[in-house]
JSON list of C-alpha atoms in Angstrom, two decimals:
[
{"chain": "A", "resi": 26, "resn": "MET", "atom": "CA", "xyz": [270.70, 23.03, 257.75]},
{"chain": "A", "resi": 27, "resn": "LYS", "atom": "CA", "xyz": [271.31, 24.99, 254.83]},
{"chain": "A", "resi": 28, "resn": "LYS", "atom": "CA", "xyz": [275.02, 23.88, 254.62]},
{"chain": "A", "resi": 29, "resn": "GLN", "atom": "CA", "xyz": [273.77, 19.97, 254.91]},
{"chain": "A", "resi": 30, "resn": "GLY", "atom": "CA", "xyz": [271.32, 21.25, 252.16]},
{"chain": "A", "resi": 31, "resn": "LEU", "atom": "CA", "xyz": [273.84, 22.63, 250.46]},
{"chain": "A", "resi": 32, "resn": "PHE", "atom": "CA", "xyz": [276.73, 20.34, 250.71]},
{"chain": "A", "resi": 33, "resn": "LEU", "atom": "CA", "xyz": [273.98, 16.97, 249.52]},
{"chain": "A", "resi": 34, "resn": "LEU", "atom": "CA", "xyz": [273.38, 19.08, 246.15]},
{"chain": "A", "resi": 35, "resn": "THR", "atom": "CA", "xyz": [276.83, 19.81, 245.62]},
{"chain": "A", "resi": 36, "resn": "VAL", "atom": "CA", "xyz": [277.94, 15.87, 245.62]},
{"chain": "A", "resi": 37, "resn": "LEU", "atom": "CA", "xyz": [274.60, 15.35, 243.53]},
{"chain": "A", "resi": 38, "resn": "ILE", "atom": "CA", "xyz": [274.96, 17.07, 240.95]},
{"chain": "A", "resi": 39, "resn": "LEU", "atom": "CA", "xyz": [279.27, 16.37, 241.21]},
{"chain": "A", "resi": 40, "resn": "SER", "atom": "CA", "xyz": [278.68, 12.65, 241.66]},
{"chain": "A", "resi": 41, "resn": "TYR", "atom": "CA", "xyz": [275.68, 12.38, 238.18]},
{"chain": "A", "resi": 42, "resn": "THR", "atom": "CA", "xyz": [278.78, 14.77, 236.33]},
{"chain": "A", "resi": 43, "resn": "VAL", "atom": "CA", "xyz": [281.63, 12.38, 236.71]},
{"chain": "A", "resi": 44, "resn": "SER", "atom": "CA", "xyz": [279.60, 9.75, 235.97]},
{"chain": "A", "resi": 45, "resn": "THR", "atom": "CA", "xyz": [278.92, 10.82, 232.29]},
{"chain": "A", "resi": 46, "resn": "ALA", "atom": "CA", "xyz": [281.90, 10.74, 229.87]},
{"chain": "A", "resi": 47, "resn": "GLN", "atom": "CA", "xyz": [280.66, 13.56, 227.28]},
{"chain": "A", "resi": 48, "resn": "ILE", "atom": "CA", "xyz": [280.63, 16.55, 229.86]},
{"chain": "A", "resi": 49, "resn": "ARG", "atom": "CA", "xyz": [281.90, 19.51, 230.22]},
{"chain": "A", "resi": 50, "resn": "VAL", "atom": "CA", "xyz": [282.61, 22.26, 233.19]},
{"chain": "A", "resi": 51, "resn": "GLY", "atom": "CA", "xyz": [281.59, 25.88, 233.01]},
{"chain": "A", "resi": 52, "resn": "ILE", "atom": "CA", "xyz": [282.11, 28.64, 235.32]},
{"chain": "A", "resi": 53, "resn": "LEU", "atom": "CA", "xyz": [280.06, 31.94, 234.94]},
{"chain": "A", "resi": 54, "resn": "GLY", "atom": "CA", "xyz": [279.48, 35.26, 236.21]},
{"chain": "A", "resi": 55, "resn": "GLY", "atom": "CA", "xyz": [276.88, 38.08, 235.92]},
{"chain": "A", "resi": 56, "resn": "PRO", "atom": "CA", "xyz": [275.16, 41.50, 237.04]},
{"chain": "A", "resi": 57, "resn": "GLN", "atom": "CA", "xyz": [271.43, 40.94, 237.79]},
{"chain": "A", "resi": 58, "resn": "SER", "atom": "CA", "xyz": [269.04, 43.10, 238.82]},
{"chain": "A", "resi": 59, "resn": "SER", "atom": "CA", "xyz": [266.32, 41.45, 241.10]},
{"chain": "A", "resi": 60, "resn": "SER", "atom": "CA", "xyz": [262.47, 42.76, 242.47]},
{"chain": "A", "resi": 61, "resn": "VAL", "atom": "CA", "xyz": [260.13, 41.19, 244.18]},
{"chain": "A", "resi": 62, "resn": "ASN", "atom": "CA", "xyz": [256.44, 40.28, 243.04]},
{"chain": "A", "resi": 63, "resn": "GLU", "atom": "CA", "xyz": [254.11, 41.33, 245.64]},
{"chain": "A", "resi": 64, "resn": "SER", "atom": "CA", "xyz": [250.61, 40.64, 246.43]},
{"chain": "A", "resi": 65, "resn": "ASN", "atom": "CA", "xyz": [248.87, 41.75, 249.39]},
{"chain": "A", "resi": 66, "resn": "ASN", "atom": "CA", "xyz": [245.38, 42.45, 251.23]},
{"chain": "A", "resi": 67, "resn": "LEU", "atom": "CA", "xyz": [246.58, 46.14, 252.23]},
{"chain": "A", "resi": 68, "resn": "PRO", "atom": "CA", "xyz": [243.91, 48.78, 250.68]},
{"chain": "A", "resi": 69, "resn": "THR", "atom": "CA", "xyz": [246.60, 51.23, 250.26]},
{"chain": "A", "resi": 70, "resn": "TRP", "atom": "CA", "xyz": [248.75, 49.16, 248.48]},
{"chain": "A", "resi": 71, "resn": "ASN", "atom": "CA", "xyz": [248.54, 50.84, 244.80]},
{"chain": "A", "resi": 72, "resn": "ASP", "atom": "CA", "xyz": [249.98, 54.39, 246.76]},
{"chain": "A", "resi": 73, "resn": "PHE", "atom": "CA", "xyz": [253.21, 53.34, 247.70]},
{"chain": "A", "resi": 74, "resn": "LYS", "atom": "CA", "xyz": [253.89, 49.76, 244.98]},
{"chain": "A", "resi": 75, "resn": "ASN", "atom": "CA", "xyz": [255.95, 51.83, 243.35]},
{"chain": "A", "resi": 76, "resn": "ASN", "atom": "CA", "xyz": [258.40, 53.40, 245.99]},
{"chain": "A", "resi": 77, "resn": "PHE", "atom": "CA", "xyz": [260.32, 49.66, 246.03]},
{"chain": "A", "resi": 78, "resn": "LYS", "atom": "CA", "xyz": [262.76, 49.52, 243.43]},
{"chain": "A", "resi": 79, "resn": "PRO", "atom": "CA", "xyz": [265.18, 46.62, 242.24]},
{"chain": "A", "resi": 80, "resn": "ARG", "atom": "CA", "xyz": [268.49, 46.02, 243.41]},
{"chain": "A", "resi": 81, "resn": "LEU", "atom": "CA", "xyz": [271.20, 45.22, 241.66]},
{"chain": "A", "resi": 82, "resn": "GLY", "atom": "CA", "xyz": [273.34, 42.26, 242.46]},
{"chain": "A", "resi": 83, "resn": "VAL", "atom": "CA", "xyz": [275.46, 39.04, 240.88]},
{"chain": "A", "resi": 84, "resn": "HIS", "atom": "CA", "xyz": [275.31, 35.68, 240.50]},
{"chain": "A", "resi": 85, "resn": "MET", "atom": "CA", "xyz": [278.59, 33.52, 240.25]},
{"chain": "A", "resi": 86, "resn": "GLY", "atom": "CA", "xyz": [279.04, 30.12, 240.21]},
{"chain": "A", "resi": 87, "resn": "PHE", "atom": "CA", "xyz": [279.33, 26.99, 237.87]},
{"chain": "A", "resi": 88, "resn": "LEU", "atom": "CA", "xyz": [277.89, 24.51, 235.52]},
{"chain": "A", "resi": 89, "resn": "ALA", "atom": "CA", "xyz": [277.51, 21.29, 234.25]},
{"chain": "A", "resi": 90, "resn": "ASP", "atom": "CA", "xyz": [277.56, 20.45, 230.15]},
{"chain": "A", "resi": 91, "resn": "ILE", "atom": "CA", "xyz": [275.73, 17.58, 229.17]},
{"chain": "A", "resi": 92, "resn": "PRO", "atom": "CA", "xyz": [275.12, 16.03, 225.80]},
{"chain": "A", "resi": 93, "resn": "PHE", "atom": "CA", "xyz": [271.91, 13.70, 225.61]},
{"chain": "A", "resi": 94, "resn": "SER", "atom": "CA", "xyz": [274.13, 12.03, 223.57]},
{"chain": "A", "resi": 95, "resn": "PRO", "atom": "CA", "xyz": [277.42, 11.96, 221.02]},
{"chain": "A", "resi": 96, "resn": "THR", "atom": "CA", "xyz": [275.40, 13.66, 217.98]},
{"chain": "A", "resi": 97, "resn": "SER", "atom": "CA", "xyz": [273.07, 15.89, 220.48]},
{"chain": "A", "resi": 98, "resn": "LYS", "atom": "CA", "xyz": [271.92, 19.17, 220.55]},
{"chain": "A", "resi": 99, "resn": "LEU", "atom": "CA", "xyz": [269.60, 19.20, 223.19]},
{"chain": "A", "resi": 100, "resn": "TYR", "atom": "CA", "xyz": [271.72, 19.66, 226.46]},
{"chain": "A", "resi": 101, "resn": "PHE", "atom": "CA", "xyz": [271.12, 18.95, 230.21]},
{"chain": "A", "resi": 102, "resn": "GLN", "atom": "CA", "xyz": [272.70, 21.94, 232.10]},
{"chain": "A", "resi": 103, "resn": "PRO", "atom": "CA", "xyz": [272.78, 21.30, 236.55]},
{"chain": "A", "resi": 104, "resn": "GLY", "atom": "CA", "xyz": [274.86, 24.02, 237.89]},
{"chain": "A", "resi": 105, "resn": "VAL", "atom": "CA", "xyz": [274.95, 25.22, 241.23]},
{"chain": "A", "resi": 106, "resn": "GLN", "atom": "CA", "xyz": [275.72, 29.51, 242.16]},
{"chain": "A", "resi": 107, "resn": "TYR", "atom": "CA", "xyz": [275.27, 32.26, 244.35]},
{"chain": "A", "resi": 108, "resn": "THR", "atom": "CA", "xyz": [273.05, 35.05, 243.58]},
{"chain": "A", "resi": 109, "resn": "THR", "atom": "CA", "xyz": [271.97, 38.20, 244.84]},
{"chain": "A", "resi": 110, "resn": "LYS", "atom": "CA", "xyz": [268.13, 39.06, 245.52]},
{"chain": "A", "resi": 111, "resn": "GLY", "atom": "CA", "xyz": [265.33, 40.90, 247.08]},
{"chain": "A", "resi": 112, "resn": "ARG", "atom": "CA", "xyz": [264.30, 44.51, 246.59]},
{"chain": "A", "resi": 113, "resn": "LYS", "atom": "CA", "xyz": [264.94, 48.40, 248.09]},
{"chain": "A", "resi": 114, "resn": "TYR", "atom": "CA", "xyz": [262.36, 51.02, 249.18]},
{"chain": "A", "resi": 115, "resn": "ASN", "atom": "CA", "xyz": [262.76, 54.92, 249.12]},
{"chain": "A", "resi": 116, "resn": "GLN", "atom": "CA", "xyz": [259.53, 57.18, 250.09]},
{"chain": "A", "resi": 117, "resn": "SER", "atom": "CA", "xyz": [259.49, 60.87, 250.86]},
{"chain": "A", "resi": 118, "resn": "PHE", "atom": "CA", "xyz": [256.78, 62.00, 252.66]},
{"chain": "A", "resi": 119, "resn": "ASP", "atom": "CA", "xyz": [254.93, 66.05, 253.25]},
{"chain": "A", "resi": 120, "resn": "THR", "atom": "CA", "xyz": [255.95, 67.13, 256.51]},
{"chain": "A", "resi": 121, "resn": "THR", "atom": "CA", "xyz": [253.81, 70.83, 256.54]},
{"chain": "A", "resi": 122, "resn": "GLY", "atom": "CA", "xyz": [251.34, 68.62, 258.13]},
{"chain": "A", "resi": 123, "resn": "GLY", "atom": "CA", "xyz": [253.63, 68.16, 261.05]},
{"chain": "A", "resi": 124, "resn": "GLY", "atom": "CA", "xyz": [255.13, 64.86, 260.02]},
{"chain": "A", "resi": 125, "resn": "LEU", "atom": "CA", "xyz": [258.53, 64.11, 261.85]},
{"chain": "A", "resi": 126, "resn": "ILE", "atom": "CA", "xyz": [260.10, 61.86, 259.30]},
{"chain": "A", "resi": 127, "resn": "SER", "atom": "CA", "xyz": [261.24, 63.41, 255.65]},
{"chain": "A", "resi": 128, "resn": "HIS", "atom": "CA", "xyz": [262.54, 60.38, 254.45]},
{"chain": "A", "resi": 129, "resn": "LEU", "atom": "CA", "xyz": [263.41, 56.82, 254.79]},
{"chain": "A", "resi": 130, "resn": "ASP", "atom": "CA", "xyz": [265.20, 54.24, 252.48]},
{"chain": "A", "resi": 131, "resn": "SER", "atom": "CA", "xyz": [265.29, 50.59, 252.95]},
{"chain": "A", "resi": 132, "resn": "THR", "atom": "CA", "xyz": [266.29, 47.58, 251.51]},
{"chain": "A", "resi": 133, "resn": "GLN", "atom": "CA", "xyz": [265.04, 43.68, 251.76]},
{"chain": "A", "resi": 134, "resn": "PHE", "atom": "CA", "xyz": [268.53, 41.92, 250.71]},
{"chain": "A", "resi": 135, "resn": "VAL", "atom": "CA", "xyz": [268.45, 38.12, 250.66]},
{"chain": "A", "resi": 136, "resn": "ASN", "atom": "CA", "xyz": [271.00, 35.83, 249.47]},
{"chain": "A", "resi": 137, "resn": "TYR", "atom": "CA", "xyz": [271.18, 32.08, 248.22]},
{"chain": "A", "resi": 138, "resn": "ILE", "atom": "CA", "xyz": [272.53, 29.25, 246.96]},
{"chain": "A", "resi": 139, "resn": "GLU", "atom": "CA", "xyz": [271.00, 28.27, 243.77]},
{"chain": "A", "resi": 140, "resn": "ALA", "atom": "CA", "xyz": [271.13, 25.13, 241.75]},
{"chain": "A", "resi": 141, "resn": "PRO", "atom": "CA", "xyz": [269.25, 25.88, 238.36]},
{"chain": "A", "resi": 142, "resn": "LEU", "atom": "CA", "xyz": [268.40, 22.60, 235.84]},
{"chain": "A", "resi": 143, "resn": "ASN", "atom": "CA", "xyz": [267.98, 24.05, 232.67]},
{"chain": "A", "resi": 144, "resn": "LEU", "atom": "CA", "xyz": [267.82, 21.29, 229.07]},
{"chain": "A", "resi": 145, "resn": "VAL", "atom": "CA", "xyz": [269.93, 23.83, 226.13]},
{"chain": "A", "resi": 146, "resn": "LEU", "atom": "CA", "xyz": [269.34, 23.74, 222.58]},
{"chain": "A", "resi": 147, "resn": "LYS", "atom": "CA", "xyz": [272.51, 24.35, 220.77]},
{"chain": "A", "resi": 148, "resn": "LEU", "atom": "CA", "xyz": [272.07, 25.25, 217.09]},
{"chain": "A", "resi": 149, "resn": "PRO", "atom": "CA", "xyz": [274.85, 25.98, 214.43]},
{"chain": "A", "resi": 150, "resn": "LEU", "atom": "CA", "xyz": [275.38, 29.16, 212.85]},
{"chain": "A", "resi": 151, "resn": "GLY", "atom": "CA", "xyz": [278.88, 28.21, 212.02]},
{"chain": "A", "resi": 152, "resn": "LYS", "atom": "CA", "xyz": [282.06, 26.24, 212.79]},
{"chain": "A", "resi": 153, "resn": "LYS", "atom": "CA", "xyz": [281.97, 27.88, 216.46]},
{"chain": "A", "resi": 154, "resn": "VAL", "atom": "CA", "xyz": [279.17, 29.75, 216.68]},
{"chain": "A", "resi": 155, "resn": "LYS", "atom": "CA", "xyz": [276.17, 28.48, 218.27]},
{"chain": "A", "resi": 156, "resn": "PHE", "atom": "CA", "xyz": [272.54, 30.07, 219.41]},
{"chain": "A", "resi": 157, "resn": "ILE", "atom": "CA", "xyz": [271.24, 28.55, 222.74]},
{"chain": "A", "resi": 158, "resn": "ILE", "atom": "CA", "xyz": [268.34, 28.30, 224.53]},
{"chain": "A", "resi": 159, "resn": "GLY", "atom": "CA", "xyz": [267.08, 27.09, 227.59]},
{"chain": "A", "resi": 160, "resn": "ALA", "atom": "CA", "xyz": [264.65, 26.75, 230.21]},
{"chain": "A", "resi": 161, "resn": "GLY", "atom": "CA", "xyz": [264.16, 24.66, 233.15]},
{"chain": "A", "resi": 162, "resn": "PRO", "atom": "CA", "xyz": [263.39, 24.89, 237.20]},
{"chain": "A", "resi": 163, "resn": "TYR", "atom": "CA", "xyz": [265.52, 25.51, 239.73]},
{"chain": "A", "resi": 164, "resn": "VAL", "atom": "CA", "xyz": [266.04, 25.38, 243.56]},
{"chain": "A", "resi": 165, "resn": "SER", "atom": "CA", "xyz": [267.26, 27.77, 246.32]},
{"chain": "A", "resi": 166, "resn": "PHE", "atom": "CA", "xyz": [268.56, 27.58, 249.52]},
{"chain": "A", "resi": 167, "resn": "PHE", "atom": "CA", "xyz": [268.67, 30.41, 251.55]},
{"chain": "A", "resi": 168, "resn": "PHE", "atom": "CA", "xyz": [272.83, 31.53, 252.48]},
{"chain": "A", "resi": 169, "resn": "ASN", "atom": "CA", "xyz": [272.52, 34.74, 254.16]},
{"chain": "A", "resi": 170, "resn": "GLY", "atom": "CA", "xyz": [270.66, 38.69, 254.30]},
{"chain": "A", "resi": 171, "resn": "LYS", "atom": "CA", "xyz": [269.83, 41.96, 256.09]},
{"chain": "A", "resi": 172, "resn": "GLU", "atom": "CA", "xyz": [267.79, 44.30, 256.06]},
{"chain": "A", "resi": 173, "resn": "SER", "atom": "CA", "xyz": [268.33, 47.81, 256.86]},
{"chain": "A", "resi": 174, "resn": "TYR", "atom": "CA", "xyz": [266.19, 51.50, 257.24]},
{"chain": "A", "resi": 175, "resn": "GLU", "atom": "CA", "xyz": [267.27, 54.81, 257.27]},
{"chain": "A", "resi": 176, "resn": "TYR", "atom": "CA", "xyz": [265.56, 57.82, 258.65]},
{"chain": "A", "resi": 177, "resn": "LEU", "atom": "CA", "xyz": [266.19, 61.63, 257.92]},
{"chain": "A", "resi": 178, "resn": "PHE", "atom": "CA", "xyz": [263.43, 63.73, 260.13]},
{"chain": "A", "resi": 179, "resn": "THR", "atom": "CA", "xyz": [262.41, 67.64, 259.10]},
{"chain": "A", "resi": 180, "resn": "ASN", "atom": "CA", "xyz": [265.15, 68.75, 262.17]},
{"chain": "A", "resi": 181, "resn": "GLY", "atom": "CA", "xyz": [268.03, 67.51, 259.90]},
{"chain": "A", "resi": 182, "resn": "ASP", "atom": "CA", "xyz": [268.10, 64.65, 262.82]},
{"chain": "A", "resi": 183, "resn": "PHE", "atom": "CA", "xyz": [269.02, 60.90, 260.87]},
{"chain": "A", "resi": 184, "resn": "ALA", "atom": "CA", "xyz": [268.34, 57.64, 262.11]},
{"chain": "A", "resi": 185, "resn": "SER", "atom": "CA", "xyz": [269.86, 54.37, 260.94]},
{"chain": "A", "resi": 186, "resn": "ASP", "atom": "CA", "xyz": [268.66, 50.41, 261.85]},
{"chain": "A", "resi": 187, "resn": "GLU", "atom": "CA", "xyz": [269.76, 47.21, 260.30]},
{"chain": "A", "resi": 188, "resn": "LEU", "atom": "CA", "xyz": [269.09, 43.75, 260.61]},
{"chain": "A", "resi": 189, "resn": "LYS", "atom": "CA", "xyz": [271.44, 41.14, 259.32]},
{"chain": "A", "resi": 190, "resn": "ASP", "atom": "CA", "xyz": [270.22, 38.05, 261.70]},
{"chain": "A", "resi": 191, "resn": "LEU", "atom": "CA", "xyz": [267.01, 37.67, 259.26]},
{"chain": "A", "resi": 192, "resn": "PRO", "atom": "CA", "xyz": [264.68, 35.25, 261.28]},
{"chain": "A", "resi": 193, "resn": "VAL", "atom": "CA", "xyz": [264.68, 32.06, 259.06]},
{"chain": "A", "resi": 194, "resn": "GLY", "atom": "CA", "xyz": [262.24, 29.17, 259.11]},
{"chain": "A", "resi": 195, "resn": "LYS", "atom": "CA", "xyz": [258.07, 29.72, 259.24]},
{"chain": "A", "resi": 196, "resn": "GLY", "atom": "CA", "xyz": [256.28, 32.30, 260.42]},
{"chain": "A", "resi": 197, "resn": "PRO", "atom": "CA", "xyz": [255.53, 36.18, 260.05]},
{"chain": "A", "resi": 198, "resn": "GLY", "atom": "CA", "xyz": [258.78, 38.36, 259.75]},
{"chain": "A", "resi": 199, "resn": "LYS", "atom": "CA", "xyz": [260.50, 35.12, 258.80]},
{"chain": "A", "resi": 200, "resn": "TYR", "atom": "CA", "xyz": [261.97, 33.99, 255.52]},
{"chain": "A", "resi": 201, "resn": "ARG", "atom": "CA", "xyz": [261.90, 30.30, 254.09]},
{"chain": "A", "resi": 202, "resn": "THR", "atom": "CA", "xyz": [265.24, 28.14, 254.21]},
{"chain": "A", "resi": 203, "resn": "PHE", "atom": "CA", "xyz": [264.09, 26.50, 250.97]},
{"chain": "A", "resi": 204, "resn": "ASP", "atom": "CA", "xyz": [263.08, 28.49, 247.89]},
{"chain": "A", "resi": 205, "resn": "PHE", "atom": "CA", "xyz": [261.90, 27.58, 244.29]},
{"chain": "A", "resi": 206, "resn": "GLY", "atom": "CA", "xyz": [260.91, 28.75, 240.38]},
{"chain": "A", "resi": 207, "resn": "VAL", "atom": "CA", "xyz": [261.57, 28.62, 236.84]},
{"chain": "A", "resi": 208, "resn": "ASN", "atom": "CA", "xyz": [263.89, 30.10, 234.58]},
{"chain": "A", "resi": 209, "resn": "GLY", "atom": "CA", "xyz": [265.31, 30.89, 230.74]},
{"chain": "A", "resi": 210, "resn": "LEU", "atom": "CA", "xyz": [268.36, 31.98, 228.89]},
{"chain": "A", "resi": 211, "resn": "ALA", "atom": "CA", "xyz": [268.88, 33.33, 225.48]},
{"chain": "A", "resi": 212, "resn": "GLY", "atom": "CA", "xyz": [272.38, 33.57, 224.15]},
{"chain": "A", "resi": 213, "resn": "PHE", "atom": "CA", "xyz": [275.38, 32.47, 222.54]},
{"chain": "A", "resi": 214, "resn": "GLU", "atom": "CA", "xyz": [278.38, 29.81, 222.55]},
{"chain": "A", "resi": 215, "resn": "ILE", "atom": "CA", "xyz": [281.81, 30.71, 221.00]},
{"chain": "A", "resi": 216, "resn": "GLY", "atom": "CA", "xyz": [284.28, 28.10, 221.15]},
{"chain": "A", "resi": 217, "resn": "ARG", "atom": "CA", "xyz": [284.48, 27.69, 225.15]},
{"chain": "A", "resi": 218, "resn": "VAL", "atom": "CA", "xyz": [282.53, 30.91, 226.08]},
{"chain": "A", "resi": 219, "resn": "PHE", "atom": "CA", "xyz": [278.92, 31.74, 226.44]},
{"chain": "A", "resi": 220, "resn": "LEU", "atom": "CA", "xyz": [277.03, 34.88, 226.87]},
{"chain": "A", "resi": 221, "resn": "THR", "atom": "CA", "xyz": [273.33, 34.49, 227.64]},
{"chain": "A", "resi": 222, "resn": "ALA", "atom": "CA", "xyz": [270.64, 36.65, 228.84]},
{"chain": "A", "resi": 223, "resn": "ASN", "atom": "CA", "xyz": [268.66, 34.89, 231.58]},
{"chain": "A", "resi": 224, "resn": "TYR", "atom": "CA", "xyz": [265.41, 35.96, 233.99]},
{"chain": "A", "resi": 225, "resn": "SER", "atom": "CA", "xyz": [263.97, 33.73, 236.18]},
{"chain": "A", "resi": 226, "resn": "ARG", "atom": "CA", "xyz": [260.56, 34.00, 238.58]},
{"chain": "A", "resi": 227, "resn": "GLY", "atom": "CA", "xyz": [260.02, 32.38, 241.81]},
{"chain": "A", "resi": 228, "resn": "ILE", "atom": "CA", "xyz": [256.65, 30.12, 242.11]},
{"chain": "A", "resi": 229, "resn": "SER", "atom": "CA", "xyz": [256.91, 29.98, 245.71]},
{"chain": "A", "resi": 230, "resn": "SER", "atom": "CA", "xyz": [256.59, 32.87, 248.72]},
{"chain": "A", "resi": 231, "resn": "PHE", "atom": "CA", "xyz": [259.89, 33.12, 250.15]},
{"chain": "A", "resi": 232, "resn": "TYR", "atom": "CA", "xyz": [258.89, 35.56, 252.65]},
{"chain": "A", "resi": 233, "resn": "GLU", "atom": "CA", "xyz": [255.69, 36.03, 254.99]},
{"chain": "A", "resi": 234, "resn": "PRO", "atom": "CA", "xyz": [254.80, 39.72, 256.13]},
{"chain": "A", "resi": 235, "resn": "ALA", "atom": "CA", "xyz": [254.93, 40.62, 259.93]},
{"chain": "A", "resi": 236, "resn": "TYR", "atom": "CA", "xyz": [252.04, 42.72, 259.68]},
{"chain": "A", "resi": 237, "resn": "TYR", "atom": "CA", "xyz": [249.35, 42.04, 256.72]},
{"chain": "A", "resi": 238, "resn": "THR", "atom": "CA", "xyz": [248.83, 38.80, 254.87]},
{"chain": "A", "resi": 239, "resn": "GLY", "atom": "CA", "xyz": [251.07, 38.34, 251.87]},
{"chain": "A", "resi": 240, "resn": "THR", "atom": "CA", "xyz": [252.83, 36.86, 249.36]},
{"chain": "A", "resi": 241, "resn": "THR", "atom": "CA", "xyz": [255.98, 37.53, 248.05]},
{"chain": "A", "resi": 242, "resn": "LYS", "atom": "CA", "xyz": [258.09, 35.55, 244.96]},
{"chain": "A", "resi": 243, "resn": "HIS", "atom": "CA", "xyz": [261.30, 36.78, 243.41]},
{"chain": "A", "resi": 244, "resn": "GLN", "atom": "CA", "xyz": [262.29, 37.89, 239.78]},
{"chain": "A", "resi": 245, "resn": "VAL", "atom": "CA", "xyz": [265.55, 38.58, 238.17]},
{"chain": "A", "resi": 246, "resn": "ILE", "atom": "CA", "xyz": [266.74, 39.73, 234.57]},
{"chain": "A", "resi": 247, "resn": "GLY", "atom": "CA", "xyz": [270.80, 39.33, 234.17]},
{"chain": "A", "resi": 248, "resn": "GLY", "atom": "CA", "xyz": [273.32, 38.64, 231.84]},
{"chain": "A", "resi": 249, "resn": "THR", "atom": "CA", "xyz": [276.06, 36.11, 232.10]},
{"chain": "A", "resi": 250, "resn": "LEU", "atom": "CA", "xyz": [279.56, 35.43, 230.89]},
{"chain": "A", "resi": 251, "resn": "GLY", "atom": "CA", "xyz": [281.21, 31.75, 231.12]},
{"chain": "A", "resi": 252, "resn": "VAL", "atom": "CA", "xyz": [283.61, 29.51, 230.13]},
{"chain": "A", "resi": 253, "resn": "PHE", "atom": "CA", "xyz": [284.20, 25.76, 229.72]},
{"chain": "A", "resi": 254, "resn": "ILE", "atom": "CA", "xyz": [287.26, 24.14, 230.89]},
{"chain": "A", "resi": 255, "resn": "GLY", "atom": "CA", "xyz": [287.98, 21.59, 228.17]},
{"chain": "A", "resi": 256, "resn": "LYS", "atom": "CA", "xyz": [286.75, 20.98, 224.77]},
{"chain": "A", "resi": 257, "resn": "GLN", "atom": "CA", "xyz": [284.04, 19.22, 224.20]},
{"chain": "A", "resi": 258, "resn": "PRO", "atom": "CA", "xyz": [284.32, 15.66, 223.93]},
{"chain": "A", "resi": 259, "resn": "LYS", "atom": "CA", "xyz": [284.14, 14.01, 220.03]},
{"chain": "A", "resi": 260, "resn": "ALA", "atom": "CA", "xyz": [281.90, 11.32, 219.13]},
{"chain": "A", "resi": 261, "resn": "GLU", "atom": "CA", "xyz": [283.48, 8.23, 218.59]},
{"chain": "A", "resi": 262, "resn": "PRO", "atom": "CA", "xyz": [282.56, 6.09, 215.30]},
{"chain": "A", "resi": 263, "resn": "VAL", "atom": "CA", "xyz": [280.79, 3.67, 215.52]},
{"chain": "A", "resi": 264, "resn": "VAL", "atom": "CA", "xyz": [282.46, -0.32, 215.14]},
{"chain": "A", "resi": 265, "resn": "LYS", "atom": "CA", "xyz": [280.80, -2.03, 212.62]},
{"chain": "A", "resi": 266, "resn": "ASP", "atom": "CA", "xyz": [280.65, -5.72, 211.80]},
{"chain": "A", "resi": 267, "resn": "LYS", "atom": "CA", "xyz": [279.34, -5.16, 208.61]},
{"chain": "A", "resi": 268, "resn": "ASP", "atom": "CA", "xyz": [279.52, -8.52, 207.74]},
{"chain": "A", "resi": 269, "resn": "LYS", "atom": "CA", "xyz": [279.02, -10.77, 210.16]},
{"chain": "A", "resi": 270, "resn": "ASP", "atom": "CA", "xyz": [281.85, -12.00, 211.20]},
{"chain": "A", "resi": 271, "resn": "GLY", "atom": "CA", "xyz": [282.89, -11.64, 214.82]},
{"chain": "A", "resi": 272, "resn": "ILE", "atom": "CA", "xyz": [285.64, -8.66, 213.29]},
{"chain": "A", "resi": 273, "resn": "TYR", "atom": "CA", "xyz": [284.24, -5.02, 213.79]},
{"chain": "A", "resi": 274, "resn": "MET", "atom": "CA", "xyz": [285.45, -2.14, 211.78]},
{"chain": "A", "resi": 275, "resn": "THR", "atom": "CA", "xyz": [285.59, 1.70, 211.93]},
{"chain": "A", "resi": 276, "resn": "PRO", "atom": "CA", "xyz": [283.76, 3.65, 209.42]},
{"chain": "A", "resi": 277, "resn": "ALA", "atom": "CA", "xyz": [287.24, 4.43, 207.89]},
{"chain": "A", "resi": 278, "resn": "CYS", "atom": "CA", "xyz": [287.55, 0.96, 207.40]},
{"chain": "A", "resi": 279, "resn": "ILE", "atom": "CA", "xyz": [284.49, 0.24, 205.81]},
{"chain": "A", "resi": 280, "resn": "SER", "atom": "CA", "xyz": [284.95, 2.90, 202.88]},
{"chain": "A", "resi": 281, "resn": "LYS", "atom": "CA", "xyz": [288.21, 1.45, 201.84]},
{"chain": "A", "resi": 282, "resn": "GLU", "atom": "CA", "xyz": [286.66, -2.09, 201.56]}
]
């Protein structure tokens, strides 16, 4: 299912890219920090919610850079990229009352094939430098992930457990195959190179907790370094029939009259 969705998404984006004349393709990647915005009905949530920590990861892929006209400063940038999301958890326990576990470390890692669909405004700051700012929605398809647990006991023993084949679908303890949200970016484009800061936030809940009622939504902060393949096509001169005689002349020819 996820492979069919990814294939269809890639075909649609590439088809639109190929059918558009004024385009460039960019290769990109960068680091990111992901976390989860969770709300639930647990009465003790405030006591341990700060034990969750961000997951450090990466994103990498490509995008198309499509101006709305040959002279437009507004661009459409659809893309496809691999991105890592999720969170970590660690907690130390008070064992003075005879508790068996002294420390717990766990992870909830989820990886996606993601398609951001951004509108980007490019404002010239010089001959080759542009300030760029943009935003738009994104859609994500579940790729893989894992849950892991590591326990340190008061007697010094250590135990671990890991689940790599995450349950997918609808229902308690399952991960959704489809996720969506919004994202924004700001940075600079210098020639063929672009460097941006990125932020994204999920709108849909990507996971349904197994033992309580709650919502879980992704949040990501990161940076992107990319390079465009090929130069931006230049606007072609407008051909005019100034005297309506059926002979079309370029602006250069008109200026010599």
